[in-house]
PDB file of C-alpha atoms in Angstrom:
ATOM      1  CA  UNK M   1     122.905 112.927 122.773  1.00 87.00           C
ATOM      2  CA  UNK M   2     121.076 116.200 122.190  1.00 90.00           C
ATOM      3  CA  UNK M   3     118.405 114.398 120.131  1.00 91.00           C
ATOM      4  CA  UNK M   4     117.714 111.925 122.930  1.00 92.00           C
ATOM      5  CA  UNK M   5     117.487 114.779 125.437  1.00 95.00           C
ATOM      6  CA  UNK M   6     115.024 116.522 123.110  1.00 94.00           C
ATOM      7  CA  UNK M   7     112.812 113.419 122.936  1.00 94.00           C
ATOM      8  CA  UNK M   8     112.893 112.995 126.733  1.00 95.00           C
ATOM      9  CA  UNK M   9     112.008 116.675 127.173  1.00 96.00           C
ATOM     10  CA  UNK M  10     109.103 116.337 124.727  1.00 96.00           C
ATOM     11  CA  UNK M  11     107.825 113.253 126.565  1.00 96.00           C
ATOM     12  CA  UNK M  12     107.985 115.121 129.891  1.00 97.00           C
ATOM     13  CA  UNK M  13     105.978 117.969 128.363  1.00 95.00           C
ATOM     14  CA  UNK M  14     103.349 115.553 127.088  1.00 97.00           C
ATOM     15  CA  UNK M  15     103.035 113.791 130.473  1.00 96.00           C
ATOM     16  CA  UNK M  16     102.655 117.102 132.311  1.00 95.00           C
ATOM     17  CA  UNK M  17      99.899 118.278 129.973  1.00 95.00           C
ATOM     18  CA  UNK M  18      96.681 117.027 128.451  1.00 96.00           C
ATOM     19  CA  UNK M  19      95.395 116.164 125.011  1.00 96.00           C
ATOM     20  CA  UNK M  20      93.767 119.584 124.763  1.00 95.00           C
ATOM     21  CA  UNK M  21      97.199 121.187 125.186  1.00 95.00           C
ATOM     22  CA  UNK M  22      98.233 119.644 121.881  1.00 97.00           C
ATOM     23  CA  UNK M  23      97.090 122.129 119.260  1.00 97.00           C
ATOM     24  CA  UNK M  24      97.888 121.727 115.554  1.00 97.00           C
ATOM     25  CA  UNK M  25     101.408 123.173 115.819  1.00 96.00           C
ATOM     26  CA  UNK M  26     102.361 121.161 118.905  1.00 96.00           C
ATOM     27  CA  UNK M  27     101.019 117.882 117.556  1.00 97.00           C
ATOM     28  CA  UNK M  28     102.618 118.455 114.141  1.00 96.00           C
ATOM     29  CA  UNK M  29     105.946 119.126 115.842  1.00 96.00           C
ATOM     30  CA  UNK M  30     105.655 115.830 117.744  1.00 96.00           C
ATOM     31  CA  UNK M  31     104.672 113.907 114.616  1.00 96.00           C
ATOM     32  CA  UNK M  32     107.618 115.388 112.671  1.00 94.00           C
ATOM     33  CA  UNK M  33     109.909 114.207 115.467  1.00 94.00           C
ATOM     34  CA  UNK M  34     108.577 110.685 114.996  1.00 92.00           C
ATOM     35  CA  UNK M  35     106.071 110.373 117.845  1.00 96.00           C
ATOM     36  CA  UNK M  36     103.391 107.825 116.995  1.00 96.00           C
ATOM     37  CA  UNK M  37      99.799 108.378 118.107  1.00 97.00           C
ATOM     38  CA  UNK M  38     100.234 105.258 120.228  1.00 97.00           C
ATOM     39  CA  UNK M  39     103.203 106.699 122.144  1.00 97.00           C
ATOM     40  CA  UNK M  40     101.470 110.028 122.728  1.00 98.00           C
ATOM     41  CA  UNK M  41      98.430 108.107 124.005  1.00 98.00           C
ATOM     42  CA  UNK M  42     100.618 106.043 126.357  1.00 97.00           C
ATOM     43  CA  UNK M  43     102.157 109.191 127.805  1.00 97.00           C
ATOM     44  CA  UNK M  44      98.723 110.782 128.285  1.00 97.00           C
ATOM     45  CA  UNK M  45      97.226 107.510 129.561  1.00 97.00           C
ATOM     46  CA  UNK M  46      94.551 107.617 126.903  1.00 97.00           C
ATOM     47  CA  UNK M  47      93.413 105.202 124.212  1.00 97.00           C
ATOM     48  CA  UNK M  48      95.297 105.565 120.928  1.00 97.00           C
ATOM     49  CA  UNK M  49      91.966 106.217 119.219  1.00 98.00           C
ATOM     50  CA  UNK M  50      91.497 109.407 121.275  1.00 98.00           C
ATOM     51  CA  UNK M  51      94.797 110.837 120.038  1.00 98.00           C
ATOM     52  CA  UNK M  52      94.092 109.818 116.433  1.00 97.00           C
ATOM     53  CA  UNK M  53      90.609 111.395 116.543  1.00 98.00           C
ATOM     54  CA  UNK M  54      92.089 114.579 118.057  1.00 98.00           C
ATOM     55  CA  UNK M  55      94.683 114.682 115.260  1.00 97.00           C
ATOM     56  CA  UNK M  56      91.965 114.188 112.641  1.00 97.00           C
ATOM     57  CA  UNK M  57      89.849 116.932 114.233  1.00 98.00           C
ATOM     58  CA  UNK M  58      92.850 119.256 113.852  1.00 97.00           C
ATOM     59  CA  UNK M  59      93.068 118.146 110.183  1.00 96.00           C
ATOM     60  CA  UNK M  60      96.611 116.880 110.693  1.00 96.00           C
ATOM     61  CA  UNK M  61      97.361 114.072 108.271  1.00 94.00           C
ATOM     62  CA  UNK M  62     100.568 112.713 106.757  1.00 93.00           C
ATOM     63  CA  UNK M  63     101.512 113.609 103.211  1.00 91.00           C
ATOM     64  CA  UNK M  64     103.670 111.595 100.866  1.00 88.00           C
ATOM     65  CA  UNK M  65     107.025 112.660  99.487  1.00 87.00           C
ATOM     66  CA  UNK M  66     108.919 111.150  96.571  1.00 83.00           C
ATOM     67  CA  UNK M  67     112.414 109.719  96.560  1.00 80.00           C
ATOM     68  CA  UNK M  68     113.891 109.673  93.084  1.00 73.00           C
ATOM     69  CA  UNK M  69     114.825 106.027  92.566  1.00 69.00           C
ATOM     70  CA  UNK M  70     117.191 106.960  89.737  1.00 70.00           C
ATOM     71  CA  UNK M  71     119.076 109.714  91.617  1.00 68.00           C
ATOM     72  CA  UNK M  72     118.121 112.212  88.865  1.00 69.00           C
ATOM     73  CA  UNK M  73     120.290 110.356  86.338  1.00 74.00           C
ATOM     74  CA  UNK M  74     117.245 110.069  84.079  1.00 72.00           C
ATOM     75  CA  UNK M  75     113.478 110.537  84.303  1.00 72.00           C
ATOM     76  CA  UNK M  76     111.630 107.906  86.307  1.00 70.00           C
ATOM     77  CA  UNK M  77     107.947 107.227  86.835  1.00 68.00           C
ATOM     78  CA  UNK M  78     108.592 104.805  89.711  1.00 68.00           C
ATOM     79  CA  UNK M  79     109.691 106.952  92.621  1.00 68.00           C
ATOM     80  CA  UNK M  80     109.521 105.542  96.124  1.00 77.00           C
ATOM     81  CA  UNK M  81     107.089 107.290  98.457  1.00 80.00           C
ATOM     82  CA  UNK M  82     107.398 107.875 102.189  1.00 84.00           C
ATOM     83  CA  UNK M  83     104.984 109.487 104.615  1.00 86.00           C
ATOM     84  CA  UNK M  84     105.848 112.573 106.620  1.00 89.00           C
ATOM     85  CA  UNK M  85     104.163 115.515 108.292  1.00 91.00           C
ATOM     86  CA  UNK M  86     105.269 118.202 105.823  1.00 88.00           C
ATOM     87  CA  UNK M  87     102.969 120.553 103.939  1.00 86.00           C
ATOM     88  CA  UNK M  88     103.041 119.468 100.290  1.00 88.00           C
ATOM     89  CA  UNK M  89     101.992 116.024  99.072  1.00 88.00           C
ATOM     90  CA  UNK M  90     103.972 114.713  96.092  1.00 86.00           C
ATOM     91  CA  UNK M  91     102.062 111.446  95.625  1.00 84.00           C
ATOM     92  CA  UNK M  92     100.029 112.459  92.541  1.00 81.00           C
ATOM     93  CA  UNK M  93      97.364 109.768  93.060  1.00 81.00           C
ATOM     94  CA  UNK M  94      95.311 108.545  90.112  1.00 84.00           C
ATOM     95  CA  UNK M  95      91.996 106.755  89.684  1.00 89.00           C
ATOM     96  CA  UNK M  96      93.738 103.609  88.382  1.00 83.00           C
ATOM     97  CA  UNK M  97      93.437 100.366  90.343  1.00 80.00           C
ATOM     98  CA  UNK M  98      96.299  99.851  92.747  1.00 72.00           C
ATOM     99  CA  UNK M  99      98.011  97.036  94.597  1.00 68.00           C
ATOM    100  CA  UNK M 100      99.931  97.455  97.823  1.00 67.00           C
ATOM    101  CA  UNK M 101     102.727  95.020  98.557  1.00 63.00           C
ATOM    102  CA  UNK M 102     103.670  95.181 102.207  1.00 63.00           C
ATOM    103  CA  UNK M 103     107.317  94.838 103.073  1.00 61.00           C
ATOM    104  CA  UNK M 104     110.508  96.728 102.514  1.00 55.00           C
ATOM    105  CA  UNK M 105     111.976  97.593  99.179  1.00 54.00           C
ATOM    106  CA  UNK M 106     115.613  97.325  98.387  1.00 54.00           C
ATOM    107  CA  UNK M 107     117.882  99.770 100.150  1.00 52.00           C
ATOM    108  CA  UNK M 108     121.073 101.365  98.928  1.00 49.00           C
ATOM    109  CA  UNK M 109     123.024  98.659 100.726  1.00 46.00           C
ATOM    110  CA  UNK M 110     120.891  95.973  99.024  1.00 51.00           C
ATOM    111  CA  UNK M 111     121.747  97.387  95.617  1.00 50.00           C
ATOM    112  CA  UNK M 112     125.489  97.108  96.164  1.00 49.00           C
ATOM    113  CA  UNK M 113     125.305  93.816  98.015  1.00 47.00           C
ATOM    114  CA  UNK M 114     125.697  90.372  96.529  1.00 46.00           C
ATOM    115  CA  UNK M 115     122.395  89.554  98.259  1.00 45.00           C
ATOM    116  CA  UNK M 116     120.416  91.983  96.089  1.00 47.00           C
ATOM    117  CA  UNK M 117     118.817  89.317  93.943  1.00 47.00           C
ATOM    118  CA  UNK M 118     117.998  87.079  96.893  1.00 48.00           C
ATOM    119  CA  UNK M 119     116.604  90.014  98.884  1.00 49.00           C
ATOM    120  CA  UNK M 120     114.380  91.389  96.134  1.00 54.00           C
ATOM    121  CA  UNK M 121     113.244  88.176  94.399  1.00 61.00           C
ATOM    122  CA  UNK M 122     110.237  87.505  96.697  1.00 64.00           C
ATOM    123  CA  UNK M 123     109.032  91.105  96.266  1.00 62.00           C
ATOM    124  CA  UNK M 124     109.458  90.853  92.489  1.00 63.00           C
ATOM    125  CA  UNK M 125     107.448  87.609  92.358  1.00 67.00           C
ATOM    126  CA  UNK M 126     104.711  89.156  94.484  1.00 68.00           C
ATOM    127  CA  UNK M 127     104.519  92.280  92.303  1.00 67.00           C
ATOM    128  CA  UNK M 128     104.628  90.234  89.094  1.00 69.00           C
ATOM    129  CA  UNK M 129     101.787  87.969  90.286  1.00 70.00           C
ATOM    130  CA  UNK M 130      99.699  90.956  91.372  1.00 67.00           C
ATOM    131  CA  UNK M 131      99.722  92.236  87.781  1.00 67.00           C
ATOM    132  CA  UNK M 132      98.205  89.021  86.395  1.00 69.00           C
ATOM    133  CA  UNK M 133      94.494  88.195  86.576  1.00 65.00           C
ATOM    134  CA  UNK M 134      93.596  85.520  89.120  1.00 57.00           C
ATOM    135  CA  UNK M 135      91.284  83.669  86.740  1.00 54.00           C
TER     136      UNK M 135
END
């Protein structure tokens, strides 16, 4: 209940202010609480682009954190990444060519479910095909 009250309070603060009231710290706080640029724009009655450009002008961008897909049982080079508004980026990007496959990965419940194979097979086929030349 307290979390919902906090979100409502934040929305009331946004509505009663302006975009210029959202400095780096205030906007970062909102982003860390899960507020999308689109929602902030709706509350301010502005285009989403205005909020995004303001965020960029403040140099506020998401970073990527790693989730150890092997739960530290052994070393893994295939950690899952998620975006957040923290300070340090753990993505370690390279200059290698990349492929992005949109869609969810397996979750902990997928891994213990009898549906694991059915749930992950389309993603596996997509990833496998992406690794092969098209010609």
